[in-house]
Coordinates of C-alpha atoms in Angstrom, one line a residue:
M1 CA 60.0 140.2 110.1
D2 CA 63.9 140.1 109.0
T3 CA 65.3 136.8 107.7
K4 CA 67.1 136.0 110.8
T5 CA 64.4 136.1 113.0
Q6 CA 62.1 134.7 110.5
L7 CA 64.3 131.1 110.9
G8 CA 64.6 131.3 113.9
K9 CA 61.0 130.9 114.3
L10 CA 60.6 127.8 111.5
G11 CA 63.0 126.5 114.1
L12 CA 66.2 127.1 112.9
F13 CA 68.4 127.6 116.1
D14 CA 66.3 124.7 118.5
A15 CA 66.2 121.9 115.4
K16 CA 68.1 118.9 115.5
V17 CA 68.2 117.2 112.6
P18 CA 70.2 114.4 110.1
R19 CA 73.1 115.8 108.1
Y20 CA 70.9 113.7 105.3
T21 CA 74.1 111.6 104.0
S22 CA 72.0 108.5 103.2
Y23 CA 68.5 108.0 103.7
P24 CA 67.2 107.0 106.1
T25 CA 69.9 107.6 108.5
A26 CA 72.0 105.2 110.1
P27 CA 69.4 105.4 113.1
H28 CA 66.8 103.7 111.4
F29 CA 68.9 100.6 110.8
N30 CA 67.8 97.2 111.4
R31 CA 69.2 93.7 112.3
G32 CA 66.9 92.5 109.3
V33 CA 70.0 92.6 106.6
G34 CA 73.3 90.1 107.6
A35 CA 76.2 89.1 105.8
D36 CA 73.9 86.5 103.5
D37 CA 72.4 89.7 102.1
F38 CA 75.9 91.5 102.1
S39 CA 77.3 88.5 99.9
S40 CA 74.2 88.2 97.4
W41 CA 74.4 92.2 96.8
I42 CA 78.0 91.7 95.9
G43 CA 77.0 89.5 93.1
A44 CA 74.4 91.0 91.9
I45 CA 77.6 93.7 90.9
P46 CA 77.5 93.8 87.0
E47 CA 79.7 92.2 85.5
N48 CA 82.6 94.6 84.0
G49 CA 81.3 96.9 86.4
E50 CA 82.9 100.4 88.6
V51 CA 81.7 100.9 92.1
S52 CA 83.5 103.2 94.9
L53 CA 85.6 101.1 97.9
Y54 CA 85.8 102.8 101.6
V55 CA 88.6 101.7 104.1
H56 CA 88.0 102.1 107.8
V57 CA 91.1 102.0 110.1
P58 CA 89.6 103.1 113.7
F59 CA 93.0 103.6 115.5
C60 CA 93.8 107.6 116.5
R61 CA 97.7 107.8 118.8
R62 CA 95.1 110.0 120.7
L63 CA 91.8 110.9 120.9
C64 CA 90.3 115.0 120.0
W65 CA 88.1 115.2 122.3
F66 CA 85.6 117.0 119.7
C67 CA 85.2 113.5 117.9
A68 CA 81.9 111.3 118.1
C69 CA 83.7 108.5 114.9
R70 CA 84.2 104.9 116.5
T71 CA 87.8 105.0 116.9
Q72 CA 90.4 103.5 119.6
G73 CA 93.3 104.9 120.8
T74 CA 96.6 102.9 120.6
Q75 CA 100.1 104.3 121.3
T76 CA 102.1 101.2 119.8
D77 CA 101.8 99.7 116.0
K78 CA 100.9 95.8 117.7
P79 CA 96.9 96.7 117.3
V80 CA 97.3 98.7 113.7
A81 CA 99.0 95.5 112.4
A82 CA 96.5 93.1 113.8
Y83 CA 93.6 95.1 112.2
L84 CA 95.6 95.2 108.9
E85 CA 96.0 91.2 108.7
T86 CA 91.5 91.2 109.0
L87 CA 91.4 93.7 106.5
K88 CA 93.3 91.9 104.0
A89 CA 91.6 88.7 105.1
E90 CA 87.9 90.4 104.3
L91 CA 89.5 91.8 101.1
A92 CA 90.5 88.1 100.0
M93 CA 86.3 86.9 101.2
L94 CA 85.6 90.3 98.9
G95 CA 87.6 89.2 95.7
A96 CA 85.8 86.0 95.8
L97 CA 82.9 87.3 95.2
L98 CA 83.3 90.1 92.9
P99 CA 82.0 89.9 89.2
K100 CA 84.1 89.5 86.6
G101 CA 86.0 92.5 85.8
V102 CA 85.0 95.1 88.8
R103 CA 86.8 98.5 88.4
L104 CA 87.2 100.7 91.6
S105 CA 86.4 104.4 90.2
R106 CA 86.8 106.1 94.2
L107 CA 89.4 104.3 97.1
H108 CA 89.1 106.3 100.1
W109 CA 90.6 105.2 103.6
G110 CA 89.1 106.9 106.4
G111 CA 89.5 106.5 110.5
G112 CA 90.7 107.1 112.8
T113 CA 93.9 108.2 111.7
P114 CA 94.9 105.4 108.4
T115 CA 98.6 107.7 108.8
L116 CA 99.1 105.2 111.5
L117 CA 99.9 103.0 109.1
S118 CA 103.8 102.2 108.6
P119 CA 105.0 102.7 105.3
G120 CA 105.0 98.8 105.3
M121 CA 101.3 98.7 106.2
V122 CA 100.5 100.9 103.4
D123 CA 102.6 98.4 100.7
E124 CA 100.0 95.5 101.8
L125 CA 96.7 97.1 102.2
A126 CA 97.8 98.9 98.6
G127 CA 98.5 95.4 97.5
A128 CA 95.7 93.9 98.6
I129 CA 93.3 96.5 97.3
R130 CA 94.6 96.2 93.7
A131 CA 94.5 92.0 93.8
I132 CA 90.9 92.1 93.6
A133 CA 89.9 95.3 91.6
P134 CA 91.9 97.4 89.5
F135 CA 91.6 100.9 89.1
T136 CA 90.3 102.8 86.2
D137 CA 92.1 105.8 84.4
Q138 CA 90.6 107.9 86.1
T139 CA 90.0 106.5 89.7
E140 CA 90.6 108.9 92.8
F141 CA 92.6 108.1 95.5
S142 CA 92.1 109.5 98.4
V143 CA 93.5 109.8 102.2
E144 CA 92.3 111.2 105.2
I145 CA 95.5 112.6 107.0
D146 CA 96.6 114.0 110.3
P147 CA 99.5 116.6 109.8
N148 CA 100.7 115.0 113.7
E149 CA 100.4 111.7 112.7
I150 CA 103.0 112.1 109.0
D151 CA 106.0 112.0 107.8
A152 CA 107.9 111.7 103.9
P153 CA 108.3 107.3 104.7
R154 CA 104.8 107.3 105.0
L155 CA 104.0 110.2 102.0
D156 CA 106.1 108.3 100.3
A157 CA 104.5 105.0 100.6
L158 CA 100.9 106.4 100.2
A159 CA 102.0 107.9 96.7
A160 CA 103.1 105.2 95.1
A161 CA 100.4 103.5 96.2
G162 CA 97.8 105.8 93.8
M163 CA 96.8 108.0 96.2
N164 CA 96.0 111.7 94.4
R165 CA 93.8 113.3 97.0
A166 CA 94.7 114.0 100.8
S167 CA 92.2 115.2 102.9
I168 CA 93.7 116.8 106.4
G169 CA 91.3 117.9 109.1
V170 CA 92.4 121.6 110.6
Q171 CA 89.6 122.3 112.3
D172 CA 90.6 125.9 114.0
F173 CA 94.1 127.1 114.4
D174 CA 93.5 129.4 117.4
E175 CA 95.7 127.5 120.4
K176 CA 93.0 128.1 122.5
I177 CA 90.2 126.9 121.1
Q178 CA 92.4 123.6 119.9
Q179 CA 93.5 123.0 123.8
S180 CA 89.8 122.9 124.8
I181 CA 88.4 120.8 121.9
G182 CA 92.1 118.3 123.0
R183 CA 93.6 119.0 119.2
L184 CA 96.7 120.7 119.5
Q185 CA 98.3 121.5 115.4
G186 CA 99.7 124.3 115.4
Y187 CA 99.6 126.3 111.4
D188 CA 103.4 125.2 110.8
V189 CA 103.1 121.8 111.0
T190 CA 99.6 121.8 108.8
R191 CA 101.4 123.8 106.6
H192 CA 104.4 122.1 106.2
A193 CA 102.5 118.6 105.1
V194 CA 100.1 120.0 102.8
E195 CA 103.7 121.2 101.2
E196 CA 104.8 118.0 101.9
I197 CA 101.9 116.3 100.3
R198 CA 101.7 118.1 97.3
S199 CA 105.8 117.7 96.1
R200 CA 104.8 114.0 95.5
G201 CA 102.1 115.0 92.9
V202 CA 99.8 114.8 94.9
G203 CA 96.8 117.2 92.8
S204 CA 94.1 117.3 94.6
L205 CA 93.6 118.7 98.8
N206 CA 91.1 118.8 100.9
A207 CA 90.2 119.9 104.1
D208 CA 87.9 120.0 106.9
I209 CA 87.1 123.1 109.4
L210 CA 84.6 123.7 112.6
Y211 CA 82.3 126.0 113.2
G212 CA 80.6 126.6 116.2
L213 CA 83.7 125.4 118.6
P214 CA 84.2 126.6 121.6
H215 CA 85.5 130.1 122.3
Q216 CA 84.9 130.6 118.5
T217 CA 84.3 134.3 117.4
N218 CA 84.1 136.2 114.6
T219 CA 87.4 137.1 115.0
R220 CA 88.7 134.5 115.3
I221 CA 87.3 132.4 112.6
T222 CA 88.5 134.7 110.6
E223 CA 92.1 134.0 111.8
S224 CA 91.6 130.6 110.7
V225 CA 89.8 130.5 107.2
Q226 CA 92.3 133.1 106.1
K227 CA 95.8 130.7 107.3
L228 CA 93.7 128.4 105.6
L229 CA 93.0 129.8 102.3
S230 CA 97.6 130.9 102.1
L231 CA 96.9 127.0 101.8
N232 CA 95.2 127.2 98.7
P233 CA 92.8 123.8 99.8
D234 CA 90.8 123.2 96.3
R235 CA 88.1 122.0 98.4
V236 CA 87.1 122.9 102.0
A237 CA 84.1 121.2 104.1
L238 CA 82.8 123.9 106.6
Y239 CA 81.0 121.8 109.1
G240 CA 79.3 122.4 112.6
Y241 CA 80.0 121.0 115.7
A242 CA 77.6 118.6 117.0
H243 CA 78.3 118.7 120.7
V244 CA 77.0 115.2 122.0
P245 CA 78.2 114.5 124.9
W246 CA 75.9 111.4 125.9
M247 CA 77.1 109.9 122.7
A248 CA 80.2 110.2 122.3
K249 CA 82.1 110.3 126.2
R250 CA 85.0 112.2 125.2
Q251 CA 83.1 115.3 124.8
Q252 CA 82.8 115.2 127.8
M253 CA 85.6 117.2 127.9
I254 CA 84.4 119.8 126.0
P255 CA 83.6 123.1 128.1
S256 CA 80.4 123.9 127.3
D257 CA 80.1 127.0 128.7
A258 CA 82.2 128.2 126.0
L259 CA 80.3 127.0 123.1
P260 CA 78.8 129.6 120.9
T261 CA 74.9 130.2 121.1
P262 CA 73.0 128.6 118.1
Q263 CA 72.4 132.5 117.2
E264 CA 76.3 132.5 117.3
R265 CA 76.8 129.8 115.3
L266 CA 74.5 131.0 112.7
A267 CA 77.1 134.2 112.6
L268 CA 80.3 132.2 112.2
F269 CA 79.0 130.2 109.4
E270 CA 78.2 133.4 107.6
T271 CA 81.9 135.0 108.0
A272 CA 83.6 131.8 107.1
R273 CA 81.1 131.5 103.9
K274 CA 81.5 135.0 102.9
L275 CA 85.9 134.9 102.8
F276 CA 85.3 131.7 101.1
L277 CA 83.4 133.1 98.0
W278 CA 85.4 136.2 98.3
D279 CA 88.4 133.7 97.7
N280 CA 86.4 132.8 94.7
Y281 CA 85.8 129.5 95.7
A282 CA 81.9 127.8 94.4
E283 CA 79.9 127.2 97.2
I284 CA 78.3 123.4 97.4
G285 CA 75.8 122.5 98.8
I286 CA 75.2 123.8 102.5
D287 CA 78.2 124.0 103.6
H288 CA 81.3 123.0 101.3
F289 CA 83.2 124.7 99.2
A290 CA 85.5 124.2 96.4
T291 CA 87.7 125.7 93.4
P292 CA 86.3 126.3 90.2
D293 CA 87.8 123.3 88.1
D294 CA 87.6 121.3 91.4
G295 CA 85.2 118.3 90.1
L296 CA 82.6 119.5 93.0
A297 CA 81.9 122.2 91.3
V298 CA 82.3 120.6 87.7
A299 CA 79.5 118.1 89.3
Q300 CA 77.4 120.7 90.7
K301 CA 77.2 122.5 87.4
A302 CA 77.3 119.8 85.2
G303 CA 73.7 118.5 87.6
R304 CA 76.0 115.2 89.1
L305 CA 76.3 116.2 92.5
R306 CA 75.5 113.7 95.3
R307 CA 75.5 112.7 98.6
N308 CA 77.4 110.0 100.3
F309 CA 79.0 109.4 104.1
Q310 CA 82.0 111.6 103.2
G311 CA 79.2 114.2 102.5
Y312 CA 79.4 115.4 98.7
T313 CA 81.1 113.8 96.1
D314 CA 80.5 114.0 92.1
D315 CA 80.7 109.9 92.9
T316 CA 78.2 108.7 90.3
S317 CA 79.1 105.2 90.9
D318 CA 75.5 102.9 92.2
V319 CA 78.1 100.7 94.7
L320 CA 80.0 102.1 97.7
I321 CA 81.6 98.8 99.4
G322 CA 82.8 99.4 102.9
V323 CA 84.8 97.4 104.6
G324 CA 86.5 97.6 108.1
A325 CA 84.7 97.9 111.8
S326 CA 81.8 100.0 111.3
S327 CA 81.8 100.5 108.0
I328 CA 78.8 101.2 105.9
S329 CA 78.1 99.9 102.1
R330 CA 75.4 100.9 100.3
F331 CA 74.0 99.1 97.3
P332 CA 71.0 99.7 94.7
Q333 CA 69.2 96.7 97.6
G334 CA 69.6 98.9 100.3
Y335 CA 72.7 99.8 103.1
A336 CA 74.9 97.2 104.9
Q337 CA 76.7 98.2 108.3
N338 CA 80.2 95.8 109.4
A339 CA 79.8 95.3 113.3
P340 CA 81.1 98.3 115.3
A341 CA 82.9 96.8 117.4
T342 CA 86.9 95.7 116.0
G343 CA 87.1 92.6 118.2
A344 CA 83.2 92.0 116.9
H345 CA 84.3 92.6 113.4
T346 CA 87.4 91.1 113.9
G347 CA 86.2 87.5 115.4
A348 CA 83.5 87.4 112.3
I349 CA 86.5 87.7 109.5
R350 CA 88.4 85.2 111.3
E351 CA 85.1 82.1 111.1
G352 CA 85.1 83.2 107.0
R353 CA 81.9 85.0 107.3
F354 CA 81.4 89.4 107.1
S355 CA 80.8 90.3 109.7
T356 CA 77.3 92.7 108.1
T357 CA 74.9 92.9 111.6
R358 CA 72.6 95.2 110.0
G359 CA 71.3 97.1 107.5
H360 CA 68.4 98.6 105.5
R361 CA 66.4 97.3 102.3
F362 CA 65.0 100.5 100.4
S363 CA 61.4 100.8 99.3
A364 CA 60.3 101.9 96.8
E365 CA 59.0 104.9 98.3
D366 CA 62.6 104.6 100.3
K367 CA 64.5 105.5 96.9
M368 CA 62.5 108.1 96.1
R369 CA 62.1 109.9 98.6
G370 CA 65.6 109.3 99.5
R371 CA 66.4 111.3 95.8
M372 CA 64.3 113.7 96.6
I373 CA 66.4 114.6 99.8
E374 CA 69.5 114.5 98.1
A375 CA 68.2 116.8 94.9
L376 CA 67.5 119.6 98.2
M377 CA 70.9 118.9 99.6
C378 CA 72.7 119.1 96.4
D379 CA 71.0 121.5 94.4
F380 CA 68.4 123.4 96.7
R381 CA 65.8 122.3 93.8
I382 CA 63.0 118.7 93.1
D383 CA 62.7 118.2 89.6
A384 CA 59.2 117.6 88.9
D385 CA 59.9 115.5 86.0
E386 CA 63.1 113.5 87.1
M387 CA 60.3 112.0 89.7
T388 CA 57.5 111.8 87.9
T389 CA 60.0 109.8 84.9
S390 CA 62.1 107.9 87.5
F391 CA 60.0 107.2 90.0
D392 CA 56.2 105.9 90.4
I393 CA 54.6 109.0 91.2
T394 CA 52.0 111.1 90.0
P395 CA 52.2 115.1 89.0
A396 CA 49.4 114.7 91.5
A397 CA 51.0 113.2 94.2
L398 CA 54.4 114.9 93.8
S399 CA 51.9 118.3 93.9
A400 CA 50.5 117.0 96.7
I401 CA 54.2 116.0 98.8
F402 CA 55.0 119.6 98.0
D403 CA 52.4 121.1 99.2
Q404 CA 53.0 119.5 102.3
V405 CA 56.7 121.0 102.6
N406 CA 55.2 124.3 101.7
E407 CA 52.6 124.1 104.2
A408 CA 55.8 124.0 106.5
F409 CA 57.9 127.0 105.6
P410 CA 55.2 129.5 104.5
G411 CA 56.2 132.2 102.0
L412 CA 59.8 131.2 102.2
L413 CA 59.3 128.2 99.4
R414 CA 58.8 128.4 95.5
T415 CA 57.3 125.5 93.7
D416 CA 55.6 125.3 90.0
Q417 CA 54.8 122.9 87.1
G418 CA 58.8 122.1 87.0
G419 CA 59.3 121.3 90.9
L420 CA 60.1 122.6 94.4
F421 CA 63.9 125.2 94.9
I422 CA 64.7 126.9 97.8
P423 CA 65.9 130.3 97.6
P424 CA 69.3 131.8 99.0
A425 CA 67.6 133.9 101.6
A426 CA 66.0 130.0 103.2
R427 CA 69.2 127.6 102.3
P428 CA 70.3 127.7 106.1
L429 CA 66.9 125.6 106.6
T430 CA 67.9 123.0 104.0
R431 CA 68.2 120.0 106.1
M432 CA 64.8 120.6 108.2
I433 CA 63.0 121.4 105.0
A434 CA 64.8 117.7 103.7
R435 CA 62.8 116.4 106.9
K436 CA 59.7 117.4 105.4
L437 CA 60.6 114.8 103.3
D438 CA 61.8 112.3 105.9
A439 CA 59.4 109.2 106.5
Y440 CA 60.5 108.2 109.2
D441 CA 60.5 109.2 113.1
M442 CA 63.2 111.1 114.4
N443 CA 65.1 109.4 117.3
A444 CA 65.0 110.3 121.0
D445 CA 68.5 112.3 120.8
G446 CA 68.0 114.3 117.4
H447 CA 71.7 112.4 116.2
S448 CA 72.4 115.5 114.8
S449 CA 72.8 119.3 115.4
A450 CA 71.0 122.0 113.7
I451 CA 73.3 124.6 112.5

């Protein structure tokens, strides 16, 4: 039996499992966490500690059909300006609770399209953030940039605010594919944006590209990856397109009969993967690639690679604070999510309260299983000594968990006194293997696609 056949028999091509950017995953959050918990957890941050901050801007000039993010379209700046006032008020409320001396180790503006903010809005938002917590000497400030929605004045404002990492969405450079997903973005437009970003001293560039799109073939993805490589990104996320039109209504515009089969998706991934490896990129986890000197590659070698809602990260802060509608915060105590709807979030802030509507309090078992899953997703191994030292679990109980995982994937994994290890041939199954460590029931729609 060849490897692909064996993987297929184990469900690679038909299983739906989470991406595990959190544990438990967001569908398992509950109403038992509210604004008082969020405030309490903010107050428990150690003085002089370092935290990460995520700012969500849920607006786009156009709504790309492939996107399942919570965003809304706008052709004017009026709703954006009103939302900015909400963000400033929310940040001020946050600043009043932050313990003395807290600094930002990471700052990320995501969306939506943060770059639809005008230069003046960029200045206002950056100033409101700096007013509540200063940067460290090593702070990484990243912004998601739409090459179709950026210009010199906005880049000047972002650079002046301290942006030192930019993240651009590519998806695919093939025009037919772009038309089928509602995202027209030519190579020349993208190249110009990259040149303008780098000309302002921004030292690091991320790029996202998708596989599994309609009309995508090995030839087409090869051409797109080669064009992307010509831009010399420091870090690339190679994500699988998740077709969930029952959740993201705009995806109903995408021709489902033109989507590749699960077997073809795997071939597309492998084609792109080989191109990145041939160009001397380090393979990071299940879907990222980075130049050898990029922070992700360095963290991976040092055993410091982590996973959060943005994917793989070298950020080791215990606290990630989410600001804006639908943003999720992570604390040592658990997760807290803001109201998803912009109106509900704005209403809460205007009333002088945080909009936290749901979340999850960590149990001891959550922390243990979450670390196991993160270790598999980042390093393809669970270190037995780390688990028994860091968590209340005996070697015998840990071995029993490993045995359960092994039974589901006979002959594919390696286990010994050192722990559990996923060999290279079995790594396409990593998310499925992680699922066997998940103590929560899968929700009915799967909420994530297979590879």
